[in-house]
Amino acid sequence: MSTSSSPIRTPDTSNPQVMTTRGVWLVVLNILIPGSAQALAGNRRLGRIGLTSTLIGWFFIILLLIINALWKTALISIFALPFFLVLAQIALVYFAILWIVLTIDTLRLVKIIKTGPRARYWLPAVSLVALLGMAGGMFFASNVARSVTGLVSDIGIAGPAVEPVDGRYNFLVMGVDSDPERLASGMGARPDTVQVLSIDANTGKILSFGFPRDMHNIPFPKTSPMYEIYPNGYTESAAEYCSEWACLNTVYVDAELNHADLYPEAKKAGVSAGIYAMMDAAEGMTGLKMQFYAVVNMTGLQNLIDALGGVDIYVKEPVALANMGVPDSEVKAWIRMGNQHLDGWHALMYARSRHSATGDYDRMNRQQNLMQALQKQMNPMNVLSKFQEISKAGGQVLNTNIPQPMFGTLADLAMKSRTAGYSGYSFTPYGSRIKIYPHDPDYRRIKEFIQLLIHPPTPTPTPSN
């Protein structure tokens, strides 16, 4: 029997049972192999377009699955490339529109009015559900790709990937106080929090080191342009800015206001020279080569936490929502001790409140607790389900010099870190493993402590009798 005389292409339209069976086949074929219904029963040219597109689509899906199984980091890196993301958006919109056209044409070919009474309802219903699922999913995926493109462009920079240093990636993370009144008065934006993150490039294990903002006698490595000005460290006797209280967070303002010419790369990148001076200071304090910076906008962080749906955190002791020095009896609101689910505003207050026995030192520990809680909260399913909101907030949170090709590597490490672990340490007089006094810090001890964590001694085997 020729194709032209087959019951699929030239059915007996007077027989409802035959038309129903034919309709089922066409609808199923349209769902499983888009274009096949047209190739068998309709416009063959449209069928060829649908089948060719389907085969190409399946080829790329299988290819991506293979890459994901063998080179997951490479796959994430591909999805972080703006050019690929734009192509993905175009392809997804194309397939969604094609699916809509093929589904409508399939329903035309089915000749619904000629099928059985019940089939006249459930055949279009099945087609509509499949259409909404597939085409809707493609439009959603295209929108996600568009959001990722915007996010990557907002927080990443163009440039080649960077190799780890001694098997680690090192970041300076700063939460900057950009209060409008401070900026208007010419005081500059001071880092409110300073953390150094060192990530094992193989395992993803994160070590976090918190430095008090009032850390004194800041050393600079000899490779830093600030070393020429402060060879004996940034001290109250030598500082050109805030000499009566020269400390870690005023390094930022000193470089921004007085030594911007020392960091032409900052001007080229459109950021404050203070960021690069702080990277040099972090390198001098830790002995770790700072490869990346991440400046966290506190308001953006609040929006990001809200986009995630809040954050779950264990509060070790009550936190007052009040300024430092306010008597407990006058505090109007507290974050209670125990397991808490905090929205963005309360999470920010948890991290920033200085109303405690040790002021800045307590809040440094809380900031590390918040970072650890966010690491757990940002699991792939949670991020995907709220991606639109997260992508909008993400561009408000970070200003960083991470090259866009690095996103895949760092995303892979972030996933590994969920099992590899996160350990936070604060260099304060109240540290559990090391006590550092900010007004007279022992940077040699700090460097030795960090190296001991990175390269723990191998246990000596017990000799057998």
mmCIF file with all atom_site columns, N, CA and C in Angstrom, residues 94-135:
data_model
loop_
_atom_site.group_PDB
_atom_site.id
_atom_site.type_symbol
_atom_site.label_atom_id
_atom_site.label_alt_id
_atom_site.label_comp_id
_atom_site.label_asym_id
_atom_site.label_entity_id
_atom_site.label_seq_id
_atom_site.pdbx_PDB_ins_code
_atom_site.Cartn_x
_atom_site.Cartn_y
_atom_site.Cartn_z
_atom_site.occupancy
_atom_site.B_iso_or_equiv
_atom_site.pdbx_formal_charge
_atom_site.auth_seq_id
_atom_site.auth_comp_id
_atom_site.auth_asym_id
_atom_site.auth_atom_id
_atom_site.pdbx_PDB_model_num
ATOM 1   N N  . TYR A 1 94  ? 12.834  29.205 19.302 1.00 0.00 ? 94  TYR A N  1
ATOM 2   C CA . TYR A 1 94  ? 12.532  28.581 18.008 1.00 0.00 ? 94  TYR A CA 1
ATOM 3   C C  . TYR A 1 94  ? 11.784  27.261 18.213 1.00 0.00 ? 94  TYR A C  1
ATOM 4   N N  . PHE A 1 95  ? 12.297  26.400 19.094 1.00 0.00 ? 95  PHE A N  1
ATOM 5   C CA . PHE A 1 95  ? 11.657  25.096 19.319 1.00 0.00 ? 95  PHE A CA 1
ATOM 6   C C  . PHE A 1 95  ? 10.274  25.258 19.951 1.00 0.00 ? 95  PHE A C  1
ATOM 7   N N  . ALA A 1 96  ? 10.116  26.244 20.811 1.00 0.00 ? 96  ALA A N  1
ATOM 8   C CA . ALA A 1 96  ? 8.797   26.464 21.421 1.00 0.00 ? 96  ALA A CA 1
ATOM 9   C C  . ALA A 1 96  ? 7.779   26.877 20.368 1.00 0.00 ? 96  ALA A C  1
ATOM 10  N N  . ILE A 1 97  ? 8.159   27.808 19.484 1.00 0.00 ? 97  ILE A N  1
ATOM 11  C CA . ILE A 1 97  ? 7.253   28.254 18.427 1.00 0.00 ? 97  ILE A CA 1
ATOM 12  C C  . ILE A 1 97  ? 6.961   27.108 17.452 1.00 0.00 ? 97  ILE A C  1
ATOM 13  N N  . LEU A 1 98  ? 8.016   26.357 17.106 1.00 0.00 ? 98  LEU A N  1
ATOM 14  C CA . LEU A 1 98  ? 7.831   25.220 16.205 1.00 0.00 ? 98  LEU A CA 1
ATOM 15  C C  . LEU A 1 98  ? 6.868   24.205 16.808 1.00 0.00 ? 98  LEU A C  1
ATOM 16  N N  . TRP A 1 99  ? 7.004   23.939 18.113 1.00 0.00 ? 99  TRP A N  1
ATOM 17  C CA . TRP A 1 99  ? 6.122   22.982 18.790 1.00 0.00 ? 99  TRP A CA 1
ATOM 18  C C  . TRP A 1 99  ? 4.679   23.458 18.736 1.00 0.00 ? 99  TRP A C  1
ATOM 19  N N  . ILE A 1 100 ? 4.468   24.763 18.938 1.00 0.00 ? 100 ILE A N  1
ATOM 20  C CA . ILE A 1 100 ? 3.112   25.317 18.883 1.00 0.00 ? 100 ILE A CA 1
ATOM 21  C C  . ILE A 1 100 ? 2.513   25.124 17.486 1.00 0.00 ? 100 ILE A C  1
ATOM 22  N N  . VAL A 1 101 ? 3.308   25.445 16.462 1.00 0.00 ? 101 VAL A N  1
ATOM 23  C CA . VAL A 1 101 ? 2.843   25.311 15.076 1.00 0.00 ? 101 VAL A CA 1
ATOM 24  C C  . VAL A 1 101 ? 2.520   23.855 14.760 1.00 0.00 ? 101 VAL A C  1
ATOM 25  N N  . LEU A 1 102 ? 3.416   22.943 15.154 1.00 0.00 ? 102 LEU A N  1
ATOM 26  C CA . LEU A 1 102 ? 3.202   21.525 14.850 1.00 0.00 ? 102 LEU A CA 1
ATOM 27  C C  . LEU A 1 102 ? 1.994   20.963 15.596 1.00 0.00 ? 102 LEU A C  1
ATOM 28  N N  . THR A 1 103 ? 1.796   21.392 16.836 1.00 0.00 ? 103 THR A N  1
ATOM 29  C CA . THR A 1 103 ? 0.653   20.895 17.613 1.00 0.00 ? 103 THR A CA 1
ATOM 30  C C  . THR A 1 103 ? -0.670  21.378 17.021 1.00 0.00 ? 103 THR A C  1
ATOM 31  N N  . ILE A 1 104 ? -0.733  22.654 16.659 1.00 0.00 ? 104 ILE A N  1
ATOM 32  C CA . ILE A 1 104 ? -1.954  23.189 16.039 1.00 0.00 ? 104 ILE A CA 1
ATOM 33  C C  . ILE A 1 104 ? -2.229  22.475 14.721 1.00 0.00 ? 104 ILE A C  1
ATOM 34  N N  . ASP A 1 105 ? -1.160  22.268 13.931 1.00 0.00 ? 105 ASP A N  1
ATOM 35  C CA . ASP A 1 105 ? -1.337  21.585 12.647 1.00 0.00 ? 105 ASP A CA 1
ATOM 36  C C  . ASP A 1 105 ? -1.743  20.125 12.854 1.00 0.00 ? 105 ASP A C  1
ATOM 37  N N  . THR A 1 106 ? -1.217  19.486 13.886 1.00 0.00 ? 106 THR A N  1
ATOM 38  C CA . THR A 1 106 ? -1.590  18.091 14.178 1.00 0.00 ? 106 THR A CA 1
ATOM 39  C C  . THR A 1 106 ? -3.065  17.988 14.513 1.00 0.00 ? 106 THR A C  1
ATOM 40  N N  . LEU A 1 107 ? -3.563  18.913 15.336 1.00 0.00 ? 107 LEU A N  1
ATOM 41  C CA . LEU A 1 107 ? -4.995  18.908 15.675 1.00 0.00 ? 107 LEU A CA 1
ATOM 42  C C  . LEU A 1 107 ? -5.839  19.133 14.423 1.00 0.00 ? 107 LEU A C  1
ATOM 43  N N  . ARG A 1 108 ? -5.343  19.917 13.470 1.00 0.00 ? 108 ARG A N  1
ATOM 44  C CA . ARG A 1 108 ? -6.057  20.107 12.206 1.00 0.00 ? 108 ARG A CA 1
ATOM 45  C C  . ARG A 1 108 ? -6.105  18.796 11.427 1.00 0.00 ? 108 ARG A C  1
ATOM 46  N N  . LEU A 1 109 ? -4.967  18.081 11.439 1.00 0.00 ? 109 LEU A N  1
ATOM 47  C CA . LEU A 1 109 ? -4.904  16.811 10.707 1.00 0.00 ? 109 LEU A CA 1
ATOM 48  C C  . LEU A 1 109 ? -5.771  15.734 11.356 1.00 0.00 ? 109 LEU A C  1
ATOM 49  N N  . VAL A 1 110 ? -5.919  15.795 12.653 1.00 0.00 ? 110 VAL A N  1
ATOM 50  C CA . VAL A 1 110 ? -6.719  14.784 13.364 1.00 0.00 ? 110 VAL A CA 1
ATOM 51  C C  . VAL A 1 110 ? -8.176  14.823 12.928 1.00 0.00 ? 110 VAL A C  1
ATOM 52  N N  . LYS A 1 111 ? -8.662  16.031 12.529 1.00 0.00 ? 111 LYS A N  1
ATOM 53  C CA . LYS A 1 111 ? -10.074 16.218 12.171 1.00 0.00 ? 111 LYS A CA 1
ATOM 54  C C  . LYS A 1 111 ? -10.960 15.811 13.356 1.00 0.00 ? 111 LYS A C  1
ATOM 55  N N  . ILE A 1 112 ? -10.852 16.586 14.416 1.00 0.00 ? 112 ILE A N  1
ATOM 56  C CA . ILE A 1 112 ? -11.501 16.282 15.698 1.00 0.00 ? 112 ILE A CA 1
ATOM 57  C C  . ILE A 1 112 ? -12.979 15.973 15.538 1.00 0.00 ? 112 ILE A C  1
ATOM 58  N N  . ILE A 1 113 ? -13.651 16.716 14.678 1.00 0.00 ? 113 ILE A N  1
ATOM 59  C CA . ILE A 1 113 ? -15.105 16.552 14.537 1.00 0.00 ? 113 ILE A CA 1
ATOM 60  C C  . ILE A 1 113 ? -15.479 15.168 13.996 1.00 0.00 ? 113 ILE A C  1
ATOM 61  N N  . LYS A 1 114 ? -14.510 14.490 13.348 1.00 0.00 ? 114 LYS A N  1
ATOM 62  C CA . LYS A 1 114 ? -14.781 13.172 12.771 1.00 0.00 ? 114 LYS A CA 1
ATOM 63  C C  . LYS A 1 114 ? -14.480 12.024 13.740 1.00 0.00 ? 114 LYS A C  1
ATOM 64  N N  . THR A 1 115 ? -13.841 12.338 14.890 1.00 0.00 ? 115 THR A N  1
ATOM 65  C CA . THR A 1 115 ? -13.503 11.278 15.847 1.00 0.00 ? 115 THR A CA 1
ATOM 66  C C  . THR A 1 115 ? -14.710 10.943 16.716 1.00 0.00 ? 115 THR A C  1
ATOM 67  N N  . GLY A 1 116 ? -14.543 9.965  17.614 1.00 0.00 ? 116 GLY A N  1
ATOM 68  C CA . GLY A 1 116 ? -15.618 9.577  18.510 1.00 0.00 ? 116 GLY A CA 1
ATOM 69  C C  . GLY A 1 116 ? -16.002 10.713 19.450 1.00 0.00 ? 116 GLY A C  1
ATOM 70  N N  . PRO A 1 117 ? -17.186 10.665 20.054 1.00 0.00 ? 117 PRO A N  1
ATOM 71  C CA . PRO A 1 117 ? -17.685 11.752 20.917 1.00 0.00 ? 117 PRO A CA 1
ATOM 72  C C  . PRO A 1 117 ? -16.735 12.096 22.059 1.00 0.00 ? 117 PRO A C  1
ATOM 73  N N  . ARG A 1 118 ? -16.202 11.099 22.758 1.00 0.00 ? 118 ARG A N  1
ATOM 74  C CA . ARG A 1 118 ? -15.306 11.381 23.886 1.00 0.00 ? 118 ARG A CA 1
ATOM 75  C C  . ARG A 1 118 ? -13.942 11.877 23.416 1.00 0.00 ? 118 ARG A C  1
ATOM 76  N N  . ALA A 1 119 ? -13.487 11.300 22.301 1.00 0.00 ? 119 ALA A N  1
ATOM 77  C CA . ALA A 1 119 ? -12.169 11.692 21.791 1.00 0.00 ? 119 ALA A CA 1
ATOM 78  C C  . ALA A 1 119 ? -12.126 13.160 21.397 1.00 0.00 ? 119 ALA A C  1
ATOM 79  N N  . ARG A 1 120 ? -13.301 13.715 21.067 1.00 0.00 ? 120 ARG A N  1
ATOM 80  C CA . ARG A 1 120 ? -13.341 15.127 20.682 1.00 0.00 ? 120 ARG A CA 1
ATOM 81  C C  . ARG A 1 120 ? -12.922 16.051 21.829 1.00 0.00 ? 120 ARG A C  1
ATOM 82  N N  . TYR A 1 121 ? -12.954 15.519 23.059 1.00 0.00 ? 121 TYR A N  1
ATOM 83  C CA . TYR A 1 121 ? -12.568 16.322 24.221 1.00 0.00 ? 121 TYR A CA 1
ATOM 84  C C  . TYR A 1 121 ? -11.158 15.975 24.705 1.00 0.00 ? 121 TYR A C  1
ATOM 85  N N  . TRP A 1 122 ? -10.897 14.642 24.850 1.00 0.00 ? 122 TRP A N  1
ATOM 86  C CA . TRP A 1 122 ? -9.623  14.299 25.472 1.00 0.00 ? 122 TRP A CA 1
ATOM 87  C C  . TRP A 1 122 ? -8.426  14.383 24.526 1.00 0.00 ? 122 TRP A C  1
ATOM 88  N N  . LEU A 1 123 ? -8.627  14.219 23.236 1.00 0.00 ? 123 LEU A N  1
ATOM 89  C CA . LEU A 1 123 ? -7.503  14.380 22.306 1.00 0.00 ? 123 LEU A CA 1
ATOM 90  C C  . LEU A 1 123 ? -6.963  15.821 22.311 1.00 0.00 ? 123 LEU A C  1
ATOM 91  N N  . PRO A 1 124 ? -7.818  16.847 22.179 1.00 0.00 ? 124 PRO A N  1
ATOM 92  C CA . PRO A 1 124 ? -7.302  18.216 22.286 1.00 0.00 ? 124 PRO A CA 1
ATOM 93  C C  . PRO A 1 124 ? -6.734  18.518 23.671 1.00 0.00 ? 124 PRO A C  1
ATOM 94  N N  . ALA A 1 125 ? -7.358  17.905 24.733 1.00 0.00 ? 125 ALA A N  1
ATOM 95  C CA . ALA A 1 125 ? -6.875  18.159 26.087 1.00 0.00 ? 125 ALA A CA 1
ATOM 96  C C  . ALA A 1 125 ? -5.452  17.626 26.264 1.00 0.00 ? 125 ALA A C  1
ATOM 97  N N  . VAL A 1 126 ? -5.219  16.391 25.786 1.00 0.00 ? 126 VAL A N  1
ATOM 98  C CA . VAL A 1 126 ? -3.876  15.814 25.888 1.00 0.00 ? 126 VAL A CA 1
ATOM 99  C C  . VAL A 1 126 ? -2.872  16.655 25.100 1.00 0.00 ? 126 VAL A C  1
ATOM 100 N N  . SER A 1 127 ? -3.268  17.077 23.926 1.00 0.00 ? 127 SER A N  1
ATOM 101 C CA . SER A 1 127 ? -2.380  17.899 23.100 1.00 0.00 ? 127 SER A CA 1
ATOM 102 C C  . SER A 1 127 ? -2.063  19.228 23.781 1.00 0.00 ? 127 SER A C  1
ATOM 103 N N  . LEU A 1 128 ? -3.090  19.820 24.402 1.00 0.00 ? 128 LEU A N  1
ATOM 104 C CA . LEU A 1 128 ? -2.903  21.117 25.062 1.00 0.00 ? 128 LEU A CA 1
ATOM 105 C C  . LEU A 1 128 ? -1.977  20.985 26.270 1.00 0.00 ? 128 LEU A C  1
ATOM 106 N N  . VAL A 1 129 ? -2.178  19.931 27.055 1.00 0.00 ? 129 VAL A N  1
ATOM 107 C CA . VAL A 1 129 ? -1.311  19.718 28.231 1.00 0.00 ? 129 VAL A CA 1
ATOM 108 C C  . VAL A 1 129 ? 0.138   19.527 27.795 1.00 0.00 ? 129 VAL A C  1
ATOM 109 N N  . ALA A 1 130 ? 0.343   18.702 26.763 1.00 0.00 ? 130 ALA A N  1
ATOM 110 C CA . ALA A 1 130 ? 1.696   18.475 26.260 1.00 0.00 ? 130 ALA A CA 1
ATOM 111 C C  . ALA A 1 130 ? 2.294   19.772 25.720 1.00 0.00 ? 130 ALA A C  1
ATOM 112 N N  . LEU A 1 131 ? 1.454   20.558 25.029 1.00 0.00 ? 131 LEU A N  1
ATOM 113 C CA . LEU A 1 131 ? 1.919   21.830 24.473 1.00 0.00 ? 131 LEU A CA 1
ATOM 114 C C  . LEU A 1 131 ? 2.347   22.788 25.580 1.00 0.00 ? 131 LEU A C  1
ATOM 115 N N  . LEU A 1 132 ? 1.495   22.900 26.615 1.00 0.00 ? 132 LEU A N  1
ATOM 116 C CA . LEU A 1 132 ? 1.826   23.804 27.723 1.00 0.00 ? 132 LEU A CA 1
ATOM 117 C C  . LEU A 1 132 ? 3.097   23.348 28.433 1.00 0.00 ? 132 LEU A C  1
ATOM 118 N N  . GLY A 1 133 ? 3.234   22.015 28.606 1.00 0.00 ? 133 GLY A N  1
ATOM 119 C CA . GLY A 1 133 ? 4.417   21.502 29.283 1.00 0.00 ? 133 GLY A CA 1
ATOM 120 C C  . GLY A 1 133 ? 5.695   21.731 28.506 1.00 0.00 ? 133 GLY A C  1
ATOM 121 N N  . MET A 1 134 ? 5.685   21.393 27.234 1.00 0.00 ? 134 MET A N  1
ATOM 122 C CA . MET A 1 134 ? 6.896   21.481 26.429 1.00 0.00 ? 134 MET A CA 1
ATOM 123 C C  . MET A 1 134 ? 7.201   22.912 25.996 1.00 0.00 ? 134 MET A C  1
ATOM 124 N N  . ALA A 1 135 ? 6.230   23.564 25.354 1.00 0.00 ? 135 ALA A N  1
ATOM 125 C CA . ALA A 1 135 ? 6.484   24.926 24.877 1.00 0.00 ? 135 ALA A CA 1
ATOM 126 C C  . ALA A 1 135 ? 6.671   25.871 26.061 1.00 0.00 ? 135 ALA A C  1
#
